[in-house]
């Protein structure tokens, strides 16, 4: 090869590239040329070293800072040359010769760079560099390397994220911005897209990358670009050795980027781990993991579960795949997943180790420890998005709804395009009775993810909870328009039509949910079919469906879904006086609950106490209450369970005033669906009919899946509401409630005491 570049066209492009004056197409062409031209590559490296020296030499820097402070007028640059030359008479001499015109242009650009750099150094002290990493664009001509684009980008993000001095905008965060901007969230993140995302996130730097070659060895190039000016601050070219994998190449590239971005003392003091050692050594496993993350982000649970499992089949030591699988499993399998995540937690990043420990603590029922882990993470990585959101979720789980709202509001102040935070806020506002704020939050969620089904599904659930059924139905149907396979909305529509007693329509959506033949969806369809029979009073048919569903669930190791069906059986048998069988079922519930969720210490124990109280076994019920309080001391739910059983006992003893006190104490901890029904009955027996009416009107107005789970007390609520109206002198309302109750169970295939009483009361009212 000759001493100079053989192509005059590329020699002409050389300094334009150095100055950042080429178009994107020309830059790509020139970077491909760099791979084959040693002369041009060395010239670029010399230019970068010169620029770096100019920016960081203390004397030159001081002079440039003075000039930058004096004026924004570029006409002063010539008068600056004398000062510049004086400064450069130290031990530095430029390693490349540039014409006076080129020097003049260079100094103008350099002056802008220094202004940028000064501003950036000031901001680094207050907050880390905010970086966006683009997809590595495949320009190698190897069509099989497209998967490598996403792998390279995410590996570099993970590697750089280990530095507390660098804040990376995650791929999932970028996907949220793309959805907000009207792009497909999976749109290739090229340089143009990156600039648009940077403007939305306030990022100041972009790392743009290319895959130049894959064979006989991998070659990557990258550039660090200042967002405000568009100027290329530094370029890197990283070549692998023959047979060397993407992980090693990214390690070297990340190291070069750190050197360009951070002071030497910071780089020297940071631990730089091998990226393969904190992720996986399998490129294919990592790609499947990334696909799972995107599916999880889009609430495609079945697809996410499938991809994470596939990743683990390729790498059985992949800690983060185990961690994420703990969100898609229950019982023993869930415990195994988080145990494996902890076992291999040294094979993940520092941030990831915090979240794994937090998740393990949560699944063990130790919420304070779970909070501690995230709080510690935030000390090292302040304002880390998932850490703040995780703390908000833990406050929500603890029943500290107002604090959870505060934390989510803090999150969206920092990350205004964080769609999931708006989703969680919408449900929290709904739960605390603030429909207006809930509606605002869910509309913002829709705005941020207009093409996804889950925002519409969330809107449907919130509107249904407030009795706005037409709007809820429209939202669920819109979700299915966006994704016909989104079975959460199929089930929600089935729920609405079951509660509206439009059983044929409900059956349509139940059948739709089984079209994909996924085991969990088939199990849910069985459960909904059984509940639909319960609400028609066809208890024998319901029991048959439940028995078949339980056999299928056990065969498919679906203990949690079997648990739902056993509980329906227990309530059916208890209602029809088949107490021995009812207690057998609730014992199965207690066993399965322990297996499905070992850290739920209360489980079904309080319901067992309730059944004992309602069958006249007061002493046994009292022992259960005391056992809950003593054996589960220190567990928040234990106090709820204790007062729940005590209230059931007092109600059975015909001491409604005492029952109300107990139920209100339980309500201070959590207001559950069954507690509302029991409290309403206690108010009725105590003569506080206004309170009964208030509670039951509100519950019967709301459309939600909890009403299906508690179908028997929910249907009886019409009867008790009728009695409350009757005792208040509201005979028309009483008659309507009795008629609603009788219509629901007009085909009842067993004798139910409340049905006979409702008929008699209605006859008296109409006589």
XYZ file of C-alpha atoms in Angstrom:
767
model
C 0.000 0.000 0.000
C 1.332 3.511 -0.833
C 2.103 6.088 1.819
C -0.988 8.108 0.940
C -4.591 7.377 0.074
C -4.866 6.236 -3.548
C -8.369 7.656 -3.996
C -8.363 11.484 -4.379
C -12.095 11.588 -3.681
C -11.625 10.097 -0.211
C -8.558 12.305 0.414
C -10.832 15.263 -0.275
C -13.470 13.870 2.082
C -10.933 13.351 4.859
C -10.968 16.803 6.440
C -14.694 17.253 5.866
C -15.170 14.059 7.853
C -12.876 15.422 10.543
C -14.955 18.588 10.714
C -18.262 16.690 10.727
C -19.334 18.229 7.414
C -20.272 15.070 5.497
C -23.815 13.885 4.943
C -24.877 10.680 6.711
C -24.577 8.687 3.452
C -21.093 10.128 2.810
C -20.059 9.334 6.389
C -21.145 5.700 5.974
C -19.256 5.432 2.685
C -16.153 7.024 4.194
C -16.228 4.762 7.265
C -16.317 1.709 5.002
C -13.287 3.167 3.209
C -11.460 3.550 6.550
C -11.480 -0.198 6.965
C -9.418 -0.595 3.782
C -7.251 2.542 3.969
C -4.631 2.648 6.701
C -3.513 6.168 5.703
C -6.963 7.768 6.197
C -7.519 5.860 9.415
C -4.251 7.126 10.879
C -5.053 10.678 9.787
C -8.374 10.475 11.630
C -6.647 9.141 14.744
C -4.144 12.017 14.575
C -6.936 14.540 14.251
C -8.717 13.122 17.280
C -5.528 13.217 19.337
C -4.961 16.851 18.317
C -8.506 17.820 19.186
C -8.277 15.970 22.459
C -5.018 17.725 23.351
C -6.449 21.099 22.443
C -9.489 20.484 24.622
C -7.629 19.115 27.629
C -4.266 20.918 27.647
C -4.695 23.245 30.673
C -3.017 26.299 29.123
C -4.877 26.058 25.835
C -8.063 25.284 27.648
C -7.704 28.370 29.811
C -7.177 30.561 26.753
C -10.144 29.008 24.953
C -12.340 29.467 28.014
C -11.385 33.136 28.159
C -12.257 33.558 24.507
C -15.524 31.673 24.881
C -16.445 33.913 27.793
C -15.502 37.129 25.988
C -17.669 36.864 22.931
C -19.774 34.689 20.691
C -18.441 36.599 17.634
C -16.267 34.394 15.438
C -14.528 37.501 13.983
C -12.292 37.633 17.044
C -10.713 34.283 16.166
C -7.836 35.716 14.052
C -6.729 37.960 16.924
C -6.740 34.897 19.073
C -4.038 33.160 17.000
C -1.176 34.920 18.750
C -2.448 33.788 22.134
C -3.026 30.305 20.783
C 0.480 30.070 19.309
C 1.961 31.352 22.537
C 0.115 28.672 24.403
C 1.234 25.971 21.995
C 4.951 26.787 22.431
C 4.890 24.505 25.429
C 5.844 20.896 24.878
C 3.083 20.275 22.383
C 3.306 20.527 18.617
C 0.481 19.514 16.298
C 1.116 16.092 14.785
C -0.552 17.005 11.521
C 0.050 19.908 9.163
C -2.996 21.948 8.365
C -3.205 24.949 6.099
C -3.890 28.343 7.681
C -7.395 28.270 6.249
C -7.968 24.821 7.692
C -6.568 25.986 11.040
C -8.923 28.948 10.979
C -11.920 26.679 10.305
C -10.646 24.231 12.866
C -10.358 26.860 15.593
C -13.891 28.108 14.923
C -15.192 24.566 15.309
C -12.889 23.949 18.248
C -14.184 27.056 19.966
C -17.694 25.657 19.653
C -16.469 22.303 20.915
C -14.883 23.952 23.922
C -18.091 25.773 24.706
C -19.863 22.433 24.458
C -17.184 20.711 26.503
C -17.168 23.395 29.191
C -20.917 23.116 29.495
C -20.710 19.357 29.525
C -18.049 19.274 32.245
C -20.144 21.584 34.387
C -23.178 19.316 33.901
C -21.157 16.180 34.643
C -20.495 17.496 38.125
C -24.227 17.983 38.687
C -25.471 14.903 36.779
C -23.969 12.155 34.603
C -23.610 12.276 30.844
C -26.963 11.384 29.270
C -26.314 8.975 26.417
C -28.378 7.394 23.694
C -26.870 4.399 21.916
C -28.237 3.691 18.445
C -28.694 0.274 16.929
C -25.487 -0.851 15.257
C -26.446 -0.466 11.600
C -25.422 -3.485 9.543
C -23.458 -2.165 6.559
C -21.358 -5.296 6.179
C -23.475 -6.822 3.441
C -23.936 -9.921 5.610
C -27.721 -10.320 5.816
C -27.371 -12.871 8.618
C -25.896 -10.198 10.918
C -29.102 -8.219 11.533
C -29.610 -9.930 14.911
C -26.140 -8.720 15.850
C -27.328 -5.108 15.556
C -29.627 -5.322 18.595
C -27.188 -7.513 20.511
C -24.282 -5.075 20.042
C -26.361 -2.053 21.002
C -27.749 -3.602 24.190
C -24.419 -5.097 25.268
C -22.799 -1.675 24.948
C -25.650 -0.105 26.946
C -25.271 -2.705 29.694
C -21.486 -2.286 29.798
C -21.575 1.510 29.961
C -24.448 1.469 32.473
C -22.084 -0.014 35.035
C -20.491 3.433 35.328
C -22.352 5.705 37.773
C -20.878 8.637 35.817
C -22.798 7.732 32.674
C -26.570 7.694 32.393
C -27.818 5.593 29.491
C -31.277 5.858 28.028
C -32.393 2.216 27.929
C -33.727 0.498 24.829
C -37.150 0.129 26.460
C -37.201 3.837 27.295
C -36.327 4.619 23.679
C -39.173 2.353 22.538
C -41.560 4.401 24.674
C -40.356 7.607 23.036
C -40.729 6.075 19.572
C -44.316 5.066 20.319
C -45.026 8.592 21.565
C -43.520 10.069 18.377
C -45.744 7.846 16.247
C -43.113 5.311 15.181
C -43.293 1.568 15.520
C -41.535 0.947 18.871
C -39.332 -1.627 17.131
C -38.227 0.895 14.497
C -34.483 0.794 13.843
C -32.751 3.351 16.032
C -30.578 5.098 13.482
C -28.867 8.449 13.921
C -31.861 10.503 12.777
C -34.174 8.714 15.200
C -31.600 9.059 17.969
C -31.548 12.862 17.599
C -35.332 13.002 17.911
C -35.270 10.778 20.981
C -32.446 12.848 22.472
C -34.526 16.001 22.169
C -37.350 14.286 24.059
C -35.142 12.929 26.846
C -32.747 15.852 27.239
C -29.799 13.630 26.298
C -26.598 15.435 25.374
C -24.646 12.688 23.602
C -25.335 9.990 21.029
C -23.216 6.938 20.313
C -23.837 5.857 16.749
C -22.493 2.516 15.578
C -22.034 0.382 12.480
C -21.264 -3.258 11.838
C -18.662 -2.889 9.094
C -17.593 -6.515 8.735
C -18.464 -9.906 10.177
C -16.023 -12.216 8.383
C -13.252 -13.269 8.748
C -13.526 -11.227 11.927
C -15.933 -8.687 13.378
C -15.325 -4.964 12.844
C -17.395 -2.263 14.568
C -17.153 1.503 14.210
C -18.794 4.106 16.403
C -18.962 7.846 16.878
C -19.726 10.005 19.880
C -21.887 12.894 18.709
C -22.818 16.065 20.542
C -26.608 16.433 20.316
C -26.721 20.227 20.461
C -24.215 20.891 17.671
C -24.263 17.616 15.779
C -20.468 17.624 15.906
C -18.658 14.281 16.074
C -16.591 14.450 19.237
C -14.762 11.146 18.779
C -14.718 8.046 16.592
C -13.780 4.478 17.381
C -12.988 1.453 15.273
C -12.812 -1.881 17.035
C -11.688 -5.031 15.240
C -12.048 -8.520 16.610
C -9.579 -11.291 16.083
C -10.571 -14.261 13.921
C -13.066 -16.350 15.889
C -13.520 -13.671 18.574
C -17.140 -13.140 19.641
C -19.234 -9.981 19.953
C -18.806 -9.849 23.731
C -15.033 -9.336 23.614
C -15.307 -6.734 20.865
C -17.904 -4.775 22.838
C -15.654 -4.905 25.913
C -12.907 -3.090 24.020
C -15.321 -0.642 22.417
C -16.897 0.234 25.773
C -13.455 0.786 27.252
C -12.586 3.204 24.442
C -15.865 5.077 24.907
C -15.235 5.450 28.642
C -11.792 6.888 27.944
C -13.334 9.433 25.571
C -16.133 10.427 27.950
C -14.663 10.358 31.431
C -11.652 11.852 33.200
C -8.739 9.474 33.441
C -8.947 9.246 37.238
C -12.600 8.162 37.010
C -11.826 5.515 34.389
C -8.906 4.172 36.418
C -11.007 3.869 39.569
C -13.955 2.085 37.943
C -14.098 -1.702 37.759
C -14.520 -2.754 34.149
C -16.017 -6.253 34.040
C -16.190 -8.468 30.999
C -19.662 -7.991 29.495
C -20.037 -11.755 28.946
C -19.336 -12.321 32.637
C -22.258 -10.070 33.625
C -24.743 -11.242 30.979
C -24.224 -14.512 29.077
C -21.637 -16.091 26.809
C -24.326 -17.045 24.295
C -25.221 -14.503 21.622
C -28.399 -16.420 20.765
C -29.477 -16.590 24.428
C -28.907 -12.868 24.777
C -30.977 -12.128 21.677
C -33.878 -14.250 22.989
C -33.584 -12.419 26.315
C -33.857 -9.077 24.501
C -36.935 -10.314 22.638
C -38.442 -11.341 25.959
C -37.802 -7.890 27.398
C -39.613 -6.266 24.486
C -42.525 -8.705 24.808
C -42.742 -8.011 28.537
C -42.690 -4.276 27.824
C -45.630 -4.749 25.434
C -47.532 -6.949 27.960
C -47.204 -9.975 25.663
C -46.821 -12.309 28.599
C -46.985 -15.623 26.778
C -44.368 -14.552 24.245
C -42.113 -13.112 26.964
C -42.330 -16.312 29.001
C -41.498 -18.395 25.936
C -38.432 -16.291 25.032
C -37.013 -16.245 28.560
C -37.410 -20.030 28.796
C -35.664 -20.448 25.454
C -32.797 -18.231 26.622
C -32.361 -20.400 29.718
C -32.296 -23.539 27.612
C -29.248 -22.092 25.849
C -27.585 -20.732 29.000
C -28.637 -22.292 32.306
C -26.584 -19.704 34.241
C -28.300 -16.594 32.807
C -29.205 -14.747 36.028
C -31.420 -12.022 34.590
C -33.458 -14.490 32.533
C -34.183 -16.385 35.767
C -35.072 -13.114 37.499
C -37.586 -12.148 34.827
C -39.064 -15.635 34.739
C -39.969 -15.140 38.415
C -42.611 -12.673 37.168
C -44.157 -15.283 34.864
C -44.289 -18.250 37.238
C -45.919 -19.134 40.551
C -45.324 -21.415 43.516
C -42.401 -23.816 43.449
C -41.317 -22.766 39.982
C -41.276 -19.101 40.967
C -39.181 -19.931 44.042
C -36.805 -21.905 41.837
C -36.469 -19.026 39.366
C -35.516 -16.431 41.976
C -33.227 -18.923 43.747
C -31.404 -19.546 40.479
C -31.204 -15.796 39.834
C -29.529 -15.365 43.224
C -27.247 -18.353 42.615
C -25.885 -16.786 39.424
C -26.223 -13.139 40.469
C -22.474 -12.624 40.176
C -23.083 -13.031 36.430
C -25.022 -9.782 36.155
C -24.388 -6.079 36.593
C -24.195 -4.269 39.910
C -27.620 -2.656 39.358
C -29.142 -5.986 38.446
C -27.847 -7.629 41.616
C -29.737 -5.055 43.671
C -33.025 -5.758 41.872
C -32.564 -9.531 42.165
C -32.025 -9.252 45.925
C -35.032 -6.950 46.191
C -37.201 -9.403 44.260
C -36.085 -12.305 46.433
C -36.910 -10.347 49.595
C -40.353 -9.474 48.230
C -41.138 -13.096 47.373
C -40.086 -14.075 50.885
C -42.581 -11.563 52.259
C -39.880 -9.199 53.517
C -40.982 -5.883 52.003
C -38.695 -3.732 54.234
C -35.650 -5.623 52.940
C -36.954 -5.337 49.373
C -37.184 -1.560 49.830
C -33.725 -1.403 51.374
C -32.107 -3.058 48.352
C -33.656 -0.558 45.946
C -32.801 2.391 48.181
C -29.178 1.212 48.265
C -29.154 0.912 44.472
C -30.419 4.487 44.147
C -27.501 5.714 46.259
C -25.118 4.432 43.579
C -27.375 5.200 40.613
C -29.472 8.245 41.594
C -32.840 8.686 39.859
C -32.537 5.273 38.220
C -35.939 4.783 36.669
C -36.698 1.182 37.546
C -35.404 1.669 41.077
C -37.810 4.544 41.747
C -40.691 2.691 40.106
C -39.838 -0.427 42.111
C -40.038 1.522 45.367
C -43.422 2.903 44.321
C -44.641 -0.629 43.614
C -43.500 -1.808 47.051
C -45.358 1.061 48.732
C -48.446 0.082 46.744
C -48.113 -3.531 47.893
C -47.760 -2.303 51.477
C -51.052 -0.430 51.222
C -49.295 2.959 51.363
C -51.204 4.223 48.352
C -50.585 7.936 48.843
C -46.836 7.377 49.160
C -46.906 5.157 46.077
C -48.658 7.938 44.166
C -46.008 10.447 45.290
C -43.204 8.185 44.061
C -44.802 7.503 40.686
C -45.395 11.231 40.247
C -41.710 11.780 41.007
C -40.819 9.163 38.389
C -42.854 10.835 35.633
C -41.408 14.227 36.553
C -37.971 12.828 35.736
C -39.148 10.468 32.972
C -42.278 12.054 31.480
C -42.560 9.396 28.749
C -42.456 6.411 31.143
C -45.689 4.775 30.055
C -45.902 2.098 32.769
C -45.734 4.739 35.502
C -48.892 6.332 34.093
C -50.527 2.907 34.010
C -49.752 2.285 37.678
C -50.820 5.810 38.619
C -54.153 5.320 36.877
C -54.911 2.223 38.959
C -53.743 3.894 42.170
C -55.943 6.935 41.581
C -58.824 4.593 40.776
C -58.241 2.598 43.945
C -58.191 5.747 46.089
C -61.470 6.986 44.591
C -60.108 9.704 42.310
C -61.690 8.818 38.969
C -60.807 12.145 37.307
C -57.081 11.744 37.997
C -57.259 8.068 37.016
C -58.862 8.995 33.694
C -56.192 11.660 33.049
C -53.376 9.212 33.766
C -54.785 6.469 31.550
C -55.320 8.923 28.672
C -51.673 9.950 28.949
C -50.768 6.258 28.903
C -52.767 5.838 25.695
C -51.045 8.881 24.207
C -47.631 7.408 24.965
C -48.491 3.981 23.526
C -51.269 4.511 20.978
C -50.640 1.283 19.099
C -50.615 -1.041 22.107
C -53.632 -2.895 23.506
C -52.812 -2.669 27.213
C -53.511 1.084 27.618
C -57.024 0.529 26.243
C -57.449 -2.518 28.455
C -56.423 -0.459 31.491
C -58.887 2.244 30.513
C -61.604 -0.382 30.213
C -60.890 -1.796 33.672
C -60.899 1.634 35.316
C -64.077 2.795 33.599
C -65.787 -0.539 34.362
C -64.855 -0.196 38.035
C -66.754 3.102 38.090
C -69.790 1.650 36.304
C -69.152 3.373 32.968
C -69.837 0.194 31.061
C -70.343 1.516 27.526
C -67.003 3.338 27.580
C -65.311 0.333 29.182
C -66.696 -2.024 26.543
C -65.527 0.274 23.748
C -62.032 0.416 25.270
C -61.751 -3.382 25.522
C -62.936 -3.786 21.930
C -60.383 -1.198 20.785
C -57.657 -3.199 22.530
C -58.729 -6.268 20.559
C -58.693 -4.264 17.328
C -55.065 -3.426 18.049
C -54.230 -7.025 18.945
C -56.886 -9.727 18.376
C -54.810 -12.154 20.487
C -54.840 -9.890 23.559
C -56.785 -12.245 25.815
C -56.877 -9.964 28.856
C -59.451 -7.890 26.970
C -61.312 -11.015 25.845
C -61.656 -12.020 29.499
C -62.666 -8.523 30.548
C -65.418 -8.425 27.938
C -66.576 -11.855 29.112
C -66.641 -10.447 32.672
C -68.797 -7.497 31.630
C -71.287 -9.638 29.736
C -71.503 -12.175 32.586
C -72.293 -9.381 35.051
C -74.836 -7.946 32.583
C -76.358 -11.461 32.296
C -75.706 -11.427 28.529
C -74.452 -14.984 28.674
C -74.374 -15.710 24.942
C -72.083 -12.715 24.357
C -69.946 -13.775 27.297
C -69.618 -17.261 25.812
C -68.354 -15.756 22.537
C -65.481 -13.970 24.265
C -64.689 -16.964 26.480
C -64.349 -19.114 23.360
C -62.265 -16.427 21.619
C -59.764 -16.517 24.482
C -59.002 -20.192 23.840
C -58.309 -19.815 20.113
C -54.524 -19.838 20.561
C -54.641 -23.131 22.524
C -52.399 -21.761 25.292
C -52.845 -23.800 28.484
C -53.315 -20.848 30.840
C -55.908 -19.239 28.561
C -57.844 -22.515 28.356
C -57.749 -22.752 32.160
C -59.103 -19.228 32.568
C -61.862 -19.992 30.031
C -62.876 -23.012 32.114
C -62.990 -20.875 35.247
C -65.134 -18.198 33.595
C -67.477 -20.869 32.237
C -67.944 -22.261 35.750
C -68.522 -18.812 37.251
C -71.136 -18.102 34.580
C -73.023 -21.203 35.722
C -72.728 -20.123 39.374
C -74.304 -16.783 38.548
C -77.221 -18.612 36.899
C -77.726 -20.845 39.940
C -76.665 -23.944 38.005
C -74.421 -25.196 40.783
C -74.216 -28.842 39.659
C -73.007 -27.836 36.199
C -70.547 -25.415 37.758
C -69.103 -28.154 39.971
C -68.682 -30.492 36.983
C -66.818 -27.802 34.998
C -64.604 -27.005 37.980
C -63.709 -30.655 38.536
C -62.655 -31.069 34.912
C -60.683 -27.839 35.034
C -58.862 -28.880 38.213
C -57.765 -32.173 36.636
C -56.437 -30.281 33.603
C -54.623 -27.730 35.774
C -52.952 -30.385 37.905
C -51.872 -32.289 34.800
C -50.327 -29.065 33.493
C -48.717 -28.131 36.856
C -50.915 -25.039 37.096
C -51.463 -24.980 40.855
C -52.427 -21.319 41.050
C -55.239 -21.702 38.514
C -56.362 -24.924 40.214
C -56.488 -22.945 43.456
C -59.097 -20.566 42.014
C -61.303 -23.473 41.064
C -60.983 -25.228 44.430
C -62.067 -21.991 46.116
C -65.160 -21.718 43.925
C -65.987 -25.314 44.836
C -65.545 -24.577 48.544
C -67.971 -21.630 48.381
C -70.512 -23.608 46.351
C -70.452 -26.558 48.739
C -70.586 -24.268 51.791
C -73.608 -22.425 50.379
C -75.487 -25.646 49.667
C -74.845 -27.144 53.114
C -72.329 -29.784 52.042
C -70.006 -28.761 54.865
C -67.746 -31.817 55.038
C -66.897 -31.460 51.354
C -66.598 -27.697 51.733
C -63.970 -28.088 54.467
C -62.105 -30.644 52.367
C -61.948 -28.114 49.545
C -60.769 -25.291 51.755
C -58.044 -27.555 53.143
C -56.949 -28.143 49.545
C -56.974 -24.355 49.059
C -54.713 -23.912 52.059
C -52.301 -26.580 50.793
C -52.235 -25.241 47.245
C -51.881 -21.659 48.472
C -48.758 -22.641 50.402
C -47.333 -24.346 47.324
C -48.345 -21.606 44.886
C -47.210 -18.756 47.115
C -45.092 -20.025 50.040
C -44.573 -16.528 51.379
C -48.289 -15.810 51.784
C -48.468 -16.973 55.396
C -52.134 -16.074 55.863
C -53.307 -17.893 52.759
C -56.868 -19.156 53.200
C -56.678 -19.481 56.981
C -59.067 -16.594 57.648
C -61.624 -18.042 55.223
C -61.308 -21.338 57.058
C -62.105 -19.432 60.267
C -65.096 -17.792 58.589
C -66.480 -21.171 57.477
C -66.053 -22.512 61.023
C -67.924 -19.516 62.458
C -70.778 -19.762 59.937
C -71.276 -23.474 60.635
C -71.561 -22.868 64.383
C -68.102 -24.127 65.343
C -67.362 -21.010 67.373
C -64.641 -22.452 69.582
C -62.712 -23.770 66.590
C -63.091 -20.408 64.843
C -61.800 -18.626 67.974
C -58.741 -20.879 68.026
C -58.056 -20.067 64.374
C -58.278 -16.334 65.115
C -55.811 -16.628 68.002
C -53.502 -18.806 65.911
C -53.413 -16.165 63.171
C -52.531 -13.417 65.646
C -49.907 -15.388 67.592
C -48.284 -17.584 64.967
C -48.137 -14.868 62.324
C -47.191 -12.007 64.651
C -45.458 -9.163 62.837
C -47.050 -9.915 59.481
C -49.308 -7.097 58.357
C -51.920 -9.396 56.819
C -52.178 -11.336 60.097
C -54.015 -8.490 61.830
C -56.416 -8.316 58.911
C -57.040 -12.078 59.134
C -57.533 -11.963 62.900
C -60.184 -9.229 62.776
C -61.826 -10.840 59.745
C -62.415 -14.087 61.679
C -63.416 -12.239 64.873
C -65.958 -10.193 62.912
C -67.379 -13.370 61.335
C -67.748 -14.864 64.816
C -69.523 -11.799 66.211
C -71.878 -11.681 63.229
C -72.767 -15.356 63.711
C -73.361 -14.720 67.440
C -75.876 -12.032 66.441
C -73.702 -9.260 67.871
C -73.588 -6.954 64.834
C -72.245 -3.889 66.654
C -69.196 -5.858 67.802
C -68.875 -7.362 64.307
C -68.781 -3.859 62.801
C -65.918 -2.884 65.126
C -63.941 -5.954 64.074
C -64.571 -5.501 60.372
C -63.617 -1.820 60.510
C -60.322 -2.775 62.170
C -59.707 -5.215 59.319
C -60.641 -2.493 56.827
C -57.899 -0.245 58.230
C -55.403 -2.758 56.833
C -57.100 -3.595 53.548
C -60.615 -3.303 52.097
C -61.190 -6.629 50.359
C -64.239 -7.666 48.354
C -65.517 -10.284 50.857
C -64.995 -7.867 53.740
C -67.358 -5.372 52.096
C -70.135 -7.977 51.885
C -69.676 -9.007 55.529
C -69.545 -5.400 56.748
C -72.717 -4.560 54.791
C -74.521 -7.468 56.469
C -73.303 -6.346 59.900
C -74.593 -2.816 59.248
C -77.941 -4.264 58.192
C -78.292 -6.424 61.319
C -77.327 -3.399 63.447
C -80.075 -1.293 61.840
C -77.573 0.959 60.019
C -79.341 0.535 56.700
C -77.897 3.686 55.146
C -74.396 2.215 55.455
C -75.569 -1.078 53.957
C -77.097 0.758 51.010
C -73.965 2.872 50.512
C -71.624 -0.127 50.438
C -73.737 -2.438 48.313
C -74.886 0.148 45.785
C -71.252 1.008 45.194
C -70.199 -2.624 44.828
C -73.042 -3.570 42.477
C -72.347 -0.527 40.308
C -68.722 -1.535 39.840
C -67.824 -4.130 37.215
C -64.641 -6.031 38.073
C -63.244 -9.550 38.180
C -63.436 -9.641 41.997
C -67.215 -9.779 41.680
C -66.826 -12.939 39.608
C -64.486 -14.519 42.150
C -66.973 -13.775 44.918
C -70.070 -14.493 42.846
C -72.145 -16.094 45.620
C -71.904 -13.213 48.148
C -72.101 -10.777 45.214
C -75.457 -12.178 44.081
C -76.721 -12.323 47.657
C -75.841 -8.613 47.888
C -79.045 -7.911 45.889
C -81.033 -9.692 48.604
C -79.386 -7.795 51.477
C -79.708 -4.516 49.599
C -83.436 -5.234 49.157
C -83.773 -5.778 52.894
C -81.938 -2.506 53.611
C -84.246 -0.615 51.244
C -87.296 -2.312 52.754
C -86.319 -1.430 56.313
C -85.671 2.149 55.171
C -89.185 2.384 53.702
C -87.981 2.435 50.087
C -90.406 -0.195 48.849
C -89.919 0.352 45.118
C -86.145 0.013 45.385
C -86.584 -3.007 47.657
C -88.852 -4.732 45.138
C -86.394 -4.077 42.328
C -83.500 -5.564 44.331
C -85.502 -8.679 45.242
C -86.517 -9.110 41.595
C -82.878 -8.761 40.473
C -81.846 -11.404 43.003
C -84.611 -13.813 42.002
C -83.896 -13.343 38.301
C -80.225 -14.193 38.763
C -80.943 -17.462 40.530
C -84.341 -18.295 39.054
C -82.893 -21.569 37.691
C -81.167 -22.502 40.965
C -80.813 -26.270 41.191
C -80.473 -26.329 44.988
C -82.500 -24.922 47.867
C -81.190 -21.536 49.051
C -82.752 -19.965 52.136
C -82.379 -16.378 50.893
C -84.332 -17.204 47.716
C -87.390 -18.326 49.671
C -87.232 -15.262 51.925
C -86.867 -12.917 48.937
C -89.963 -14.417 47.284
C -91.992 -13.961 50.455
C -90.803 -10.390 50.969
C -91.501 -9.452 47.350
C -95.008 -10.932 47.567
C -95.736 -8.864 50.679
C -94.470 -5.691 49.031
C -96.716 -6.250 46.005
C -99.814 -7.249 47.932
